[in-house]
PDB file of C-alpha atoms in Angstrom:
ATOM      1  CA  UNK I   1     -21.391   2.132  -1.725  1.00  0.00           C
ATOM      2  CA  UNK I   2     -20.518   1.213   1.845  1.00  0.00           C
ATOM      3  CA  UNK I   3     -19.033   3.829   4.125  1.00  0.00           C
ATOM      4  CA  UNK I   4     -15.405   3.004   4.909  1.00  0.00           C
ATOM      5  CA  UNK I   5     -12.899   4.313   7.402  1.00  0.00           C
ATOM      6  CA  UNK I   6     -11.866   7.945   7.112  1.00  0.00           C
ATOM      7  CA  UNK I   7     -14.961   8.939   5.172  1.00  0.00           C
ATOM      8  CA  UNK I   8     -13.685   7.365   1.941  1.00  0.00           C
ATOM      9  CA  UNK I   9     -17.140   6.072   0.969  1.00  0.00           C
ATOM     10  CA  UNK I  10     -18.746   9.488   1.384  1.00  0.00           C
ATOM     11  CA  UNK I  11     -15.953  11.144  -0.586  1.00  0.00           C
ATOM     12  CA  UNK I  12     -16.377   8.661  -3.421  1.00  0.00           C
ATOM     13  CA  UNK I  13     -20.120   9.334  -3.545  1.00  0.00           C
ATOM     14  CA  UNK I  14     -19.520  13.070  -3.870  1.00  0.00           C
ATOM     15  CA  UNK I  15     -16.987  12.453  -6.634  1.00  0.00           C
ATOM     16  CA  UNK I  16     -19.387  10.098  -8.442  1.00  0.00           C
ATOM     17  CA  UNK I  17     -22.149  12.714  -8.357  1.00  0.00           C
ATOM     18  CA  UNK I  18     -19.861  15.352  -9.839  1.00  0.00           C
ATOM     19  CA  UNK I  19     -18.550  13.004 -12.522  1.00  0.00           C
ATOM     20  CA  UNK I  20     -22.086  12.089 -13.540  1.00  0.00           C
ATOM     21  CA  UNK I  21     -22.548  15.634 -14.816  1.00  0.00           C
ATOM     22  CA  UNK I  22     -19.567  15.202 -17.150  1.00  0.00           C
ATOM     23  CA  UNK I  23     -21.034  12.122 -18.838  1.00  0.00           C
ATOM     24  CA  UNK I  24     -24.765  12.627 -19.138  1.00  0.00           C
ATOM     25  CA  UNK I  25     -27.174  15.432 -20.021  1.00  0.00           C
ATOM     26  CA  UNK I  26     -26.310  18.972 -18.899  1.00  0.00           C
ATOM     27  CA  UNK I  27     -29.030  19.001 -16.233  1.00  0.00           C
ATOM     28  CA  UNK I  28     -30.070  16.256 -13.825  1.00  0.00           C
ATOM     29  CA  UNK I  29     -32.697  15.872 -11.111  1.00  0.00           C
ATOM     30  CA  UNK I  30     -32.329  14.165  -7.759  1.00  0.00           C
ATOM     31  CA  UNK I  31     -34.213  11.069  -8.935  1.00  0.00           C
ATOM     32  CA  UNK I  32     -32.023  10.698 -12.026  1.00  0.00           C
ATOM     33  CA  UNK I  33     -28.813  10.939 -10.019  1.00  0.00           C
ATOM     34  CA  UNK I  34     -30.103   8.502  -7.394  1.00  0.00           C
ATOM     35  CA  UNK I  35     -31.112   6.007 -10.064  1.00  0.00           C
ATOM     36  CA  UNK I  36     -27.829   6.241 -12.012  1.00  0.00           C
ATOM     37  CA  UNK I  37     -25.646   5.823  -8.923  1.00  0.00           C
ATOM     38  CA  UNK I  38     -27.918   3.458  -6.970  1.00  0.00           C
ATOM     39  CA  UNK I  39     -28.097   5.850  -4.014  1.00  0.00           C
ATOM     40  CA  UNK I  40     -31.027   7.001  -1.929  1.00  0.00           C
ATOM     41  CA  UNK I  41     -32.666  10.297  -2.847  1.00  0.00           C
ATOM     42  CA  UNK I  42     -31.910  11.621   0.636  1.00  0.00           C
ATOM     43  CA  UNK I  43     -28.179  11.003   0.216  1.00  0.00           C
ATOM     44  CA  UNK I  44     -28.174  12.532  -3.265  1.00  0.00           C
ATOM     45  CA  UNK I  45     -30.078  15.582  -2.055  1.00  0.00           C
ATOM     46  CA  UNK I  46     -27.573  16.198   0.744  1.00  0.00           C
ATOM     47  CA  UNK I  47     -24.646  15.898  -1.651  1.00  0.00           C
ATOM     48  CA  UNK I  48     -26.218  18.242  -4.193  1.00  0.00           C
ATOM     49  CA  UNK I  49     -27.028  20.790  -1.515  1.00  0.00           C
ATOM     50  CA  UNK I  50     -23.440  20.744  -0.290  1.00  0.00           C
ATOM     51  CA  UNK I  51     -22.060  21.112  -3.818  1.00  0.00           C
ATOM     52  CA  UNK I  52     -24.531  23.901  -4.577  1.00  0.00           C
ATOM     53  CA  UNK I  53     -23.437  25.841  -1.510  1.00  0.00           C
ATOM     54  CA  UNK I  54     -19.912  25.862  -2.951  1.00  0.00           C
ATOM     55  CA  UNK I  55     -21.018  26.760  -6.505  1.00  0.00           C
ATOM     56  CA  UNK I  56     -19.775  23.457  -7.888  1.00  0.00           C
ATOM     57  CA  UNK I  57     -23.400  22.697  -8.799  1.00  0.00           C
ATOM     58  CA  UNK I  58     -26.157  25.181  -9.678  1.00  0.00           C
ATOM     59  CA  UNK I  59     -29.880  24.644  -9.014  1.00  0.00           C
ATOM     60  CA  UNK I  60     -32.705  25.782 -11.289  1.00  0.00           C
ATOM     61  CA  UNK I  61     -35.862  26.233  -9.156  1.00  0.00           C
ATOM     62  CA  UNK I  62     -38.122  26.248 -12.225  1.00  0.00           C
ATOM     63  CA  UNK I  63     -37.053  22.856 -13.547  1.00  0.00           C
ATOM     64  CA  UNK I  64     -35.906  21.519 -10.148  1.00  0.00           C
ATOM     65  CA  UNK I  65     -32.776  20.242 -11.835  1.00  0.00           C
ATOM     66  CA  UNK I  66     -29.068  20.763 -11.276  1.00  0.00           C
ATOM     67  CA  UNK I  67     -26.167  21.557 -13.581  1.00  0.00           C
ATOM     68  CA  UNK I  68     -22.469  22.190 -13.171  1.00  0.00           C
ATOM     69  CA  UNK I  69     -21.771  25.541 -11.543  1.00  0.00           C
ATOM     70  CA  UNK I  70     -19.156  28.259 -12.054  1.00  0.00           C
ATOM     71  CA  UNK I  71     -16.740  26.777  -9.543  1.00  0.00           C
ATOM     72  CA  UNK I  72     -16.697  23.525 -11.533  1.00  0.00           C
ATOM     73  CA  UNK I  73     -15.955  25.507 -14.687  1.00  0.00           C
ATOM     74  CA  UNK I  74     -13.090  27.258 -12.896  1.00  0.00           C
ATOM     75  CA  UNK I  75     -11.687  23.908 -11.760  1.00  0.00           C
ATOM     76  CA  UNK I  76     -11.899  22.522 -15.277  1.00  0.00           C
ATOM     77  CA  UNK I  77     -10.215  25.566 -16.800  1.00  0.00           C
ATOM     78  CA  UNK I  78      -7.417  25.402 -14.257  1.00  0.00           C
ATOM     79  CA  UNK I  79      -6.949  21.682 -14.822  1.00  0.00           C
ATOM     80  CA  UNK I  80      -6.648  22.196 -18.581  1.00  0.00           C
ATOM     81  CA  UNK I  81      -4.280  25.138 -18.168  1.00  0.00           C
ATOM     82  CA  UNK I  82      -2.010  23.245 -15.784  1.00  0.00           C
ATOM     83  CA  UNK I  83      -2.096  19.860 -17.553  1.00  0.00           C
ATOM     84  CA  UNK I  84       1.422  18.604 -18.235  1.00  0.00           C
ATOM     85  CA  UNK I  85       0.085  16.320 -20.962  1.00  0.00           C
ATOM     86  CA  UNK I  86      -1.700  19.157 -22.752  1.00  0.00           C
ATOM     87  CA  UNK I  87       1.330  21.464 -22.484  1.00  0.00           C
ATOM     88  CA  UNK I  88       3.674  18.785 -23.804  1.00  0.00           C
ATOM     89  CA  UNK I  89       1.378  17.883 -26.713  1.00  0.00           C
ATOM     90  CA  UNK I  90       0.072  21.194 -27.993  1.00  0.00           C
ATOM     91  CA  UNK I  91       3.028  22.281 -30.186  1.00  0.00           C
ATOM     92  CA  UNK I  92       3.097  18.874 -31.853  1.00  0.00           C
ATOM     93  CA  UNK I  93      -0.658  18.887 -32.455  1.00  0.00           C
ATOM     94  CA  UNK I  94      -0.423  22.059 -34.516  1.00  0.00           C
ATOM     95  CA  UNK I  95       2.572  20.714 -36.436  1.00  0.00           C
ATOM     96  CA  UNK I  96       0.781  17.497 -37.345  1.00  0.00           C
ATOM     97  CA  UNK I  97      -2.434  19.308 -38.292  1.00  0.00           C
ATOM     98  CA  UNK I  98      -0.469  21.482 -40.715  1.00  0.00           C
ATOM     99  CA  UNK I  99       0.893  18.336 -42.391  1.00  0.00           C
ATOM    100  CA  UNK I 100      -2.331  16.336 -42.542  1.00  0.00           C
ATOM    101  CA  UNK I 101      -4.987  19.103 -42.571  1.00  0.00           C
ATOM    102  CA  UNK I 102      -7.241  17.012 -40.330  1.00  0.00           C
ATOM    103  CA  UNK I 103      -8.172  17.669 -36.689  1.00  0.00           C
ATOM    104  CA  UNK I 104      -5.553  16.490 -34.192  1.00  0.00           C
ATOM    105  CA  UNK I 105      -6.496  15.838 -30.549  1.00  0.00           C
ATOM    106  CA  UNK I 106      -4.908  14.949 -27.228  1.00  0.00           C
ATOM    107  CA  UNK I 107      -6.809  12.822 -24.696  1.00  0.00           C
ATOM    108  CA  UNK I 108      -6.049  12.025 -21.056  1.00  0.00           C
ATOM    109  CA  UNK I 109      -6.806   8.756 -19.278  1.00  0.00           C
ATOM    110  CA  UNK I 110      -9.180   9.362 -16.352  1.00  0.00           C
ATOM    111  CA  UNK I 111     -11.099   7.155 -13.954  1.00  0.00           C
ATOM    112  CA  UNK I 112     -13.641   5.233 -15.978  1.00  0.00           C
ATOM    113  CA  UNK I 113     -12.519   6.425 -19.408  1.00  0.00           C
ATOM    114  CA  UNK I 114     -10.776   9.321 -21.106  1.00  0.00           C
ATOM    115  CA  UNK I 115     -11.356  13.001 -21.850  1.00  0.00           C
ATOM    116  CA  UNK I 116     -10.220  15.254 -24.668  1.00  0.00           C
ATOM    117  CA  UNK I 117      -7.863  17.908 -23.284  1.00  0.00           C
ATOM    118  CA  UNK I 118      -7.393  19.922 -26.462  1.00  0.00           C
ATOM    119  CA  UNK I 119      -7.619  19.894 -30.236  1.00  0.00           C
ATOM    120  CA  UNK I 120      -6.272  21.716 -33.267  1.00  0.00           C
ATOM    121  CA  UNK I 121      -9.096  21.760 -35.791  1.00  0.00           C
ATOM    122  CA  UNK I 122      -8.418  20.732 -39.395  1.00  0.00           C
ATOM    123  CA  UNK I 123      -8.237  23.089 -42.335  1.00  0.00           C
ATOM    124  CA  UNK I 124     -10.731  21.397 -44.660  1.00  0.00           C
ATOM    125  CA  UNK I 125     -14.102  23.021 -45.330  1.00  0.00           C
ATOM    126  CA  UNK I 126     -15.759  19.930 -43.822  1.00  0.00           C
ATOM    127  CA  UNK I 127     -13.872  18.944 -40.703  1.00  0.00           C
ATOM    128  CA  UNK I 128     -14.287  17.345 -37.267  1.00  0.00           C
ATOM    129  CA  UNK I 129     -14.244  18.818 -33.786  1.00  0.00           C
ATOM    130  CA  UNK I 130     -14.498  17.075 -30.417  1.00  0.00           C
ATOM    131  CA  UNK I 131     -16.083  17.936 -27.074  1.00  0.00           C
ATOM    132  CA  UNK I 132     -13.411  18.841 -24.555  1.00  0.00           C
ATOM    133  CA  UNK I 133     -13.749  17.618 -20.981  1.00  0.00           C
ATOM    134  CA  UNK I 134     -16.468  15.014 -21.558  1.00  0.00           C
ATOM    135  CA  UNK I 135     -15.631  11.507 -20.398  1.00  0.00           C
ATOM    136  CA  UNK I 136     -15.790   8.789 -23.071  1.00  0.00           C
ATOM    137  CA  UNK I 137     -15.461   5.019 -22.575  1.00  0.00           C
ATOM    138  CA  UNK I 138     -12.217   3.291 -23.500  1.00  0.00           C
ATOM    139  CA  UNK I 139     -13.715   0.565 -25.697  1.00  0.00           C
ATOM    140  CA  UNK I 140     -15.132   2.952 -28.323  1.00  0.00           C
ATOM    141  CA  UNK I 141     -12.948   4.854 -30.780  1.00  0.00           C
ATOM    142  CA  UNK I 142      -9.254   4.779 -31.553  1.00  0.00           C
ATOM    143  CA  UNK I 143      -8.079   7.028 -28.697  1.00  0.00           C
ATOM    144  CA  UNK I 144      -9.858   4.957 -26.076  1.00  0.00           C
ATOM    145  CA  UNK I 145      -8.779   1.618 -27.506  1.00  0.00           C
ATOM    146  CA  UNK I 146      -5.091   2.476 -27.698  1.00  0.00           C
ATOM    147  CA  UNK I 147      -5.188   3.683 -24.086  1.00  0.00           C
ATOM    148  CA  UNK I 148      -7.011   0.532 -23.006  1.00  0.00           C
ATOM    149  CA  UNK I 149      -4.544  -1.671 -24.870  1.00  0.00           C
ATOM    150  CA  UNK I 150      -1.743  -0.425 -22.620  1.00  0.00           C
ATOM    151  CA  UNK I 151      -3.604  -0.552 -19.294  1.00  0.00           C
ATOM    152  CA  UNK I 152      -2.749  -3.121 -16.634  1.00  0.00           C
ATOM    153  CA  UNK I 153      -4.236  -6.570 -17.362  1.00  0.00           C
ATOM    154  CA  UNK I 154      -6.464  -6.340 -14.269  1.00  0.00           C
ATOM    155  CA  UNK I 155      -7.908  -3.041 -15.495  1.00  0.00           C
ATOM    156  CA  UNK I 156      -8.558  -4.507 -18.927  1.00  0.00           C
ATOM    157  CA  UNK I 157     -10.302  -7.488 -17.326  1.00  0.00           C
ATOM    158  CA  UNK I 158     -12.515  -5.218 -15.211  1.00  0.00           C
ATOM    159  CA  UNK I 159     -13.583  -3.128 -18.179  1.00  0.00           C
ATOM    160  CA  UNK I 160     -14.226  -6.040 -20.523  1.00  0.00           C
ATOM    161  CA  UNK I 161     -16.256  -7.865 -17.879  1.00  0.00           C
ATOM    162  CA  UNK I 162     -18.540  -4.867 -17.432  1.00  0.00           C
ATOM    163  CA  UNK I 163     -21.251  -3.289 -19.563  1.00  0.00           C
ATOM    164  CA  UNK I 164     -19.755  -2.329 -22.938  1.00  0.00           C
ATOM    165  CA  UNK I 165     -22.177   0.323 -24.157  1.00  0.00           C
ATOM    166  CA  UNK I 166     -22.802   0.551 -27.903  1.00  0.00           C
ATOM    167  CA  UNK I 167     -22.513   4.255 -28.764  1.00  0.00           C
ATOM    168  CA  UNK I 168     -23.169   3.484 -32.449  1.00  0.00           C
ATOM    169  CA  UNK I 169     -23.953   0.309 -34.441  1.00  0.00           C
ATOM    170  CA  UNK I 170     -20.185   0.045 -35.070  1.00  0.00           C
ATOM    171  CA  UNK I 171     -19.037   0.187 -31.446  1.00  0.00           C
ATOM    172  CA  UNK I 172     -17.157  -3.005 -30.546  1.00  0.00           C
ATOM    173  CA  UNK I 173     -18.915  -4.716 -27.632  1.00  0.00           C
ATOM    174  CA  UNK I 174     -17.739  -8.334 -27.834  1.00  0.00           C
ATOM    175  CA  UNK I 175     -15.085  -8.876 -25.117  1.00  0.00           C
ATOM    176  CA  UNK I 176     -13.224 -11.605 -27.028  1.00  0.00           C
ATOM    177  CA  UNK I 177     -13.056  -9.538 -30.201  1.00  0.00           C
ATOM    178  CA  UNK I 178     -11.870  -6.550 -28.205  1.00  0.00           C
ATOM    179  CA  UNK I 179      -9.115  -8.584 -26.540  1.00  0.00           C
ATOM    180  CA  UNK I 180      -7.866  -9.673 -29.953  1.00  0.00           C
ATOM    181  CA  UNK I 181      -7.937  -6.095 -31.216  1.00  0.00           C
ATOM    182  CA  UNK I 182      -6.093  -4.772 -28.162  1.00  0.00           C
ATOM    183  CA  UNK I 183      -3.338  -7.318 -28.838  1.00  0.00           C
ATOM    184  CA  UNK I 184      -3.055  -6.079 -32.442  1.00  0.00           C
ATOM    185  CA  UNK I 185      -2.903  -2.475 -31.208  1.00  0.00           C
ATOM    186  CA  UNK I 186      -0.040  -3.286 -28.835  1.00  0.00           C
ATOM    187  CA  UNK I 187       1.838  -5.044 -31.626  1.00  0.00           C
ATOM    188  CA  UNK I 188       1.543  -2.385 -34.314  1.00  0.00           C
ATOM    189  CA  UNK I 189       1.463   0.653 -32.023  1.00  0.00           C
ATOM    190  CA  UNK I 190      -1.732   2.392 -33.117  1.00  0.00           C
ATOM    191  CA  UNK I 191      -5.511   2.020 -33.159  1.00  0.00           C
ATOM    192  CA  UNK I 192      -7.971   2.937 -35.900  1.00  0.00           C
ATOM    193  CA  UNK I 193     -11.735   3.268 -35.879  1.00  0.00           C
ATOM    194  CA  UNK I 194     -14.559   3.924 -38.297  1.00  0.00           C
ATOM    195  CA  UNK I 195     -17.821   5.158 -36.809  1.00  0.00           C
ATOM    196  CA  UNK I 196     -17.317   3.563 -33.384  1.00  0.00           C
ATOM    197  CA  UNK I 197     -17.847   6.570 -31.126  1.00  0.00           C
ATOM    198  CA  UNK I 198     -19.502   8.880 -33.628  1.00  0.00           C
ATOM    199  CA  UNK I 199     -21.189   7.379 -36.639  1.00  0.00           C
ATOM    200  CA  UNK I 200     -19.818   9.669 -39.330  1.00  0.00           C
ATOM    201  CA  UNK I 201     -16.259   9.972 -37.968  1.00  0.00           C
ATOM    202  CA  UNK I 202     -13.054   8.043 -38.455  1.00  0.00           C
ATOM    203  CA  UNK I 203      -9.793   8.288 -36.561  1.00  0.00           C
ATOM    204  CA  UNK I 204      -6.367   6.857 -35.883  1.00  0.00           C
ATOM    205  CA  UNK I 205      -4.611   7.207 -32.520  1.00  0.00           C
ATOM    206  CA  UNK I 206      -1.408   6.339 -30.652  1.00  0.00           C
ATOM    207  CA  UNK I 207      -0.924   6.026 -26.900  1.00  0.00           C
ATOM    208  CA  UNK I 208       1.210   8.497 -24.939  1.00  0.00           C
ATOM    209  CA  UNK I 209       3.214   7.397 -21.900  1.00  0.00           C
ATOM    210  CA  UNK I 210       4.421   9.066 -18.738  1.00  0.00           C
ATOM    211  CA  UNK I 211       6.928   7.784 -16.170  1.00  0.00           C
ATOM    212  CA  UNK I 212       4.437   5.285 -14.730  1.00  0.00           C
ATOM    213  CA  UNK I 213       2.649   4.082 -17.860  1.00  0.00           C
ATOM    214  CA  UNK I 214      -0.025   5.128 -20.337  1.00  0.00           C
ATOM    215  CA  UNK I 215      -1.448   8.607 -19.687  1.00  0.00           C
ATOM    216  CA  UNK I 216      -3.460   9.338 -22.818  1.00  0.00           C
ATOM    217  CA  UNK I 217      -3.498   9.334 -26.597  1.00  0.00           C
ATOM    218  CA  UNK I 218      -2.924  11.595 -29.563  1.00  0.00           C
ATOM    219  CA  UNK I 219      -5.253  11.157 -32.524  1.00  0.00           C
ATOM    220  CA  UNK I 220      -6.078  12.392 -35.999  1.00  0.00           C
ATOM    221  CA  UNK I 221      -9.777  12.433 -36.834  1.00  0.00           C
ATOM    222  CA  UNK I 222     -11.966  13.475 -39.711  1.00  0.00           C
ATOM    223  CA  UNK I 223     -15.131  12.625 -41.634  1.00  0.00           C
ATOM    224  CA  UNK I 224     -15.335   8.916 -42.168  1.00  0.00           C
ATOM    225  CA  UNK I 225     -15.229   9.200 -45.954  1.00  0.00           C
ATOM    226  CA  UNK I 226     -11.735  10.756 -45.737  1.00  0.00           C
ATOM    227  CA  UNK I 227     -10.267   8.443 -43.079  1.00  0.00           C
ATOM    228  CA  UNK I 228      -9.715   5.560 -45.475  1.00  0.00           C
ATOM    229  CA  UNK I 229      -7.383   2.593 -45.037  1.00  0.00           C
ATOM    230  CA  UNK I 230      -4.915   4.427 -47.266  1.00  0.00           C
ATOM    231  CA  UNK I 231      -5.119   7.500 -45.022  1.00  0.00           C
ATOM    232  CA  UNK I 232      -4.550   5.388 -41.919  1.00  0.00           C
ATOM    233  CA  UNK I 233      -1.556   3.655 -43.521  1.00  0.00           C
ATOM    234  CA  UNK I 234       0.032   6.982 -44.422  1.00  0.00           C
ATOM    235  CA  UNK I 235      -0.828   8.686 -41.130  1.00  0.00           C
ATOM    236  CA  UNK I 236       0.107   6.011 -38.567  1.00  0.00           C
ATOM    237  CA  UNK I 237       3.920   6.418 -38.825  1.00  0.00           C
ATOM    238  CA  UNK I 238       3.668  10.215 -38.458  1.00  0.00           C
ATOM    239  CA  UNK I 239       1.304   9.850 -35.524  1.00  0.00           C
ATOM    240  CA  UNK I 240       3.615   7.361 -33.813  1.00  0.00           C
ATOM    241  CA  UNK I 241       6.502   9.786 -34.197  1.00  0.00           C
ATOM    242  CA  UNK I 242       4.389  12.584 -32.697  1.00  0.00           C
ATOM    243  CA  UNK I 243       3.250  10.429 -29.775  1.00  0.00           C
ATOM    244  CA  UNK I 244       6.837   9.373 -29.069  1.00  0.00           C
ATOM    245  CA  UNK I 245       7.967  13.008 -28.992  1.00  0.00           C
ATOM    246  CA  UNK I 246       5.217  13.847 -26.488  1.00  0.00           C
ATOM    247  CA  UNK I 247       6.142  10.779 -24.441  1.00  0.00           C
ATOM    248  CA  UNK I 248       9.771  11.896 -24.366  1.00  0.00           C
ATOM    249  CA  UNK I 249       8.737  15.329 -23.086  1.00  0.00           C
ATOM    250  CA  UNK I 250       6.804  13.668 -20.276  1.00  0.00           C
ATOM    251  CA  UNK I 251       9.729  11.446 -19.312  1.00  0.00           C
ATOM    252  CA  UNK I 252       7.975   8.270 -20.395  1.00  0.00           C
ATOM    253  CA  UNK I 253       9.070   5.331 -22.526  1.00  0.00           C
ATOM    254  CA  UNK I 254       7.160   4.075 -25.551  1.00  0.00           C
ATOM    255  CA  UNK I 255       6.949   0.286 -26.034  1.00  0.00           C
ATOM    256  CA  UNK I 256       8.518  -1.548 -28.950  1.00  0.00           C
ATOM    257  CA  UNK I 257       6.247  -1.862 -31.965  1.00  0.00           C
ATOM    258  CA  UNK I 258       6.017  -3.949 -35.136  1.00  0.00           C
ATOM    259  CA  UNK I 259       6.142  -2.313 -38.543  1.00  0.00           C
ATOM    260  CA  UNK I 260       3.008  -0.252 -39.156  1.00  0.00           C
ATOM    261  CA  UNK I 261       0.424  -1.170 -41.765  1.00  0.00           C
ATOM    262  CA  UNK I 262      -2.837   0.713 -41.967  1.00  0.00           C
ATOM    263  CA  UNK I 263      -6.185  -0.955 -41.566  1.00  0.00           C
ATOM    264  CA  UNK I 264      -9.360   0.610 -40.182  1.00  0.00           C
ATOM    265  CA  UNK I 265     -11.287  -1.436 -37.622  1.00  0.00           C
TER     266      UNK I 265
END
């Protein structure tokens, strides 16, 4: 990444190094980081040393690897606590969980994907839970797809022209098929998935909007054997109502939608 005026290039490299720890394994070495980000080892080492001195990254001298440090945890906790999207959604998540008995989540759109901000775990003996704070791609799973469906056309083009990683055998990776599905999601107002991000999970999700566009998604997820087409059909209208209430709290406007009919994809 070329250095640009005002130190923007250097700042982006530091941010990319930090974000790499949210996506990959919990510990990384200099060589791994350099290879993933196509940077020299010398540059990566300097960045990691700087982050370590501020406790954003911690170094293990035995393994010679790095992991996120306590200052990063403090930043993440503060971000979750102060998130307007999380605060607006949380009461509605609990209400919907009590109706459906499945796990209900709220995700936020972030650079390069989305992250789960919070969840209210279902009441069944066998239920689903999600990993908060980890970045997931937008092309896999219902939450990501309904966010992607409402992104700017240029952003959709950039994502679909890139590497669409298959997280499971069911992850959609064909750009043309994804474009067609995104159009269906915009029309009906929700997305559904079966084993796309996690092989044994199913989900249905609806986008949430702020004053300037899509900001995240609310979803209901559970074991794949319970998230049937009938479940999706019954759940989608309730989920749309919940998403619209969150959107209203954020001062956003939900788009017009066609009548909902459930079908897992």
